[in-house]
Amino acid sequence: MSASKGGGVITGMQDLSWWKHAVVYQIYPRSFQDSNGDGVGDLAGIRSRLDYLVELGIDAIWISPIFPSPMADFGYDVADYCGIEPIFGTMEDFDQLLQEVHRRGLRLILDFVPNHTSDQHPWFIASRSSRENPKRDWYIWRDQPNNWQSHFGGSAWEFDEKTRQYYLHEFLKEQPDLNWRNPAVKAAMFDALRFWLRKGVDGFRVDVMWLMIKDDEFRDNPPNPGYAIGQGSRAQFLPIYDADRPEIHALVAEMRGVLEEFGDRVLIGEIYLPIARLMDYYGQKLQGANLPFNFHLLQCAWTVDELARTIREYMAAIPPGAWPNWVLGNHDQSRIASRIGVQKARAAALLLLSLPGTLTIYNGEELGMQNVLIRPEEVQDPAEKRQPGIGMGRDPERTPMPWNSSPLCGFTSGNPWLPIGDANRDVNVQASRTNPDSMLSLYQRLLRLRRQEPVLVSGQLTEMSAADGLLTFLRTDASGHIRFAMNLAEEAREVSVAAGTVVACTDLQRDGEHVAGTLNLQPAEALLIKMTN
Ligand code: GLC
């Protein structure tokens, strides 16, 4: 493998770790498949759908938190790092799932939530019981609050009547922040990682990695000059002192060290930061996160100029030897089909599957699922409940997977915890499977192609051009050359190409078409051409 530099990547897949050529599939467990009729998905449900994932062609699954939780933030409030939430099943269910995942040659990644626990975690119950409790310093207690704001709105400090101090919660007050400067916290949390690694899990996605360490002087955040009303209270200040602190990198390296004890596992960090800051999370000598999640496709405007700028800037910033990754959706972000429209979402799938490195697909994106309109009385997400009506709610993208065309879409026999949504019924798995024009068929085609054509995973990305609504680039290595072209203009566009064969297209009819010279692309059409030479 050669190091990447300035827009290039890597050659040869031979000695790539499994996670480098993996496509990761995120499962939001509450909404994937219910097996016991309580309206909430579970581990047995996931197990029953593994063959679907094999058929789809992904390599690894990451499951959002499945640990015991009062569900104030739907599992991102953990009350026991080494257990299984009864709503999802038992430890036996988990062991069986892991075994079944591995038997199919897939990998299993868990979600680790280190920044905060549930307020029902025994550590916090002890911590808040008295100022003298040995666990007091496991959380962050202060006599006075500063101006830090919760990501869910309002002050990040909660006054505790009994012990007359404030504790920090970057999210809900039911999610008190752990004090990672305390070595005992570190030791206990690292042991929780080891518990799952010993069972054989293949890695972790680490929740809000960039928030884990805060300023040791608790300085106020400065006002944000760009703040506009309606952006939520946190946006009033620049997150200088409660996020992305320099000390975080030593901590991530230590965490990586724990995974290294177990061999070839993957450490993925959830990090919402500008590209330059994001790169630091690969760590000194690449001993940080294997994959600091790249959310920049989620955040950039869907124009060819912005896409080209984002891809170029990201690839150029990758440190030598580090591995790129791309994300198009997750359980916190509006679904791509709702963001840019169903047609362009097909082109987006083609773009994603043509980019170098590791990819993550959020469950349902492969069907073309859309955001579901949630009526006020149906709202579940605390982010929406705390700051209603300003677009913070994440329920629309968390709705159940539609498996078939029955009234409850095969998701549950009970009352689904979120509505299924009419548009999503139409793209159910059963119907999509037999429809060659479905998004599912397109994803399957693309995932198969990516396995057949390692140049898409690890070849160089070069010759990028963005003009007049057209984005094109070339993926190239010793195994061959594949050209990507996408038309985001409102009218048809022409691209000139050397001789080749269409190996994937948003319009599946074009598969296998021989091209040379001028190529016509309809609006929202994208394709991949395997070049003859
Ligand atoms: C992450 C999760 C999100 C959760 C938050 C607090 O951003 O992805 O769903 O609410 O952290 O844990």
PDB file of N, CA and C in Angstrom, residues 39 86 174 177 183 187 241 302 305 380 519 533:
ATOM      1  N   GLY A  39     -43.418  -3.287  19.116  1.00  0.00           N
ATOM      2  CA  GLY A  39     -43.349  -2.061  18.311  1.00  0.00           C
ATOM      3  C   GLY A  39     -41.966  -1.461  18.211  1.00  0.00           C
ATOM      4  N   PRO A  86     -33.169  -4.862  27.937  1.00  0.00           N
ATOM      5  CA  PRO A  86     -34.203  -5.895  27.751  1.00  0.00           C
ATOM      6  C   PRO A  86     -35.110  -5.648  26.543  1.00  0.00           C
ATOM      7  N   GLU A 174     -30.445  14.133  31.804  1.00  0.00           N
ATOM      8  CA  GLU A 174     -30.416  12.690  32.092  1.00  0.00           C
ATOM      9  C   GLU A 174     -29.170  12.029  31.519  1.00  0.00           C
ATOM     10  N   ASP A 177     -22.168  14.207  31.972  1.00  0.00           N
ATOM     11  CA  ASP A 177     -20.866  13.965  31.336  1.00  0.00           C
ATOM     12  C   ASP A 177     -19.889  13.324  32.320  1.00  0.00           C
ATOM     13  N   PRO A 183      -8.457   9.084  36.225  1.00  0.00           N
ATOM     14  CA  PRO A 183      -7.933   7.802  35.729  1.00  0.00           C
ATOM     15  C   PRO A 183      -8.864   6.617  36.022  1.00  0.00           C
ATOM     16  N   ALA A 187     -10.102   3.827  33.352  1.00  0.00           N
ATOM     17  CA  ALA A 187      -9.882   2.382  33.549  1.00  0.00           C
ATOM     18  C   ALA A 187     -11.202   1.623  33.437  1.00  0.00           C
ATOM     19  N   TYR A 241     -14.283  25.976  24.198  1.00  0.00           N
ATOM     20  CA  TYR A 241     -13.783  25.399  25.454  1.00  0.00           C
ATOM     21  C   TYR A 241     -14.462  24.099  25.861  1.00  0.00           C
ATOM     22  N   TRP A 302     -25.658  20.333  -2.369  1.00  0.00           N
ATOM     23  CA  TRP A 302     -25.553  19.312  -3.408  1.00  0.00           C
ATOM     24  C   TRP A 302     -25.444  19.948  -4.796  1.00  0.00           C
ATOM     25  N   ASP A 305     -20.089  22.065  -7.844  1.00  0.00           N
ATOM     26  CA  ASP A 305     -18.958  22.851  -7.347  1.00  0.00           C
ATOM     27  C   ASP A 305     -18.652  22.515  -5.898  1.00  0.00           C
ATOM     28  N   GLN A 380     -41.002  11.755  19.459  1.00  0.00           N
ATOM     29  CA  GLN A 380     -40.295  10.950  20.455  1.00  0.00           C
ATOM     30  C   GLN A 380     -38.958  11.589  20.824  1.00  0.00           C
ATOM     31  N   LEU A 519     -21.038  11.431 -24.804  1.00  0.00           N
ATOM     32  CA  LEU A 519     -21.995  10.697 -23.986  1.00  0.00           C
ATOM     33  C   LEU A 519     -23.050  11.676 -23.504  1.00  0.00           C
ATOM     34  N   ASN A 533      -8.822   1.256 -22.042  1.00  0.00           N
ATOM     35  CA  ASN A 533      -7.374   1.281 -21.778  1.00  0.00           C
ATOM     36  C   ASN A 533      -7.065   2.077 -20.525  1.00  0.00           C
TER      37      ASN A 533
END
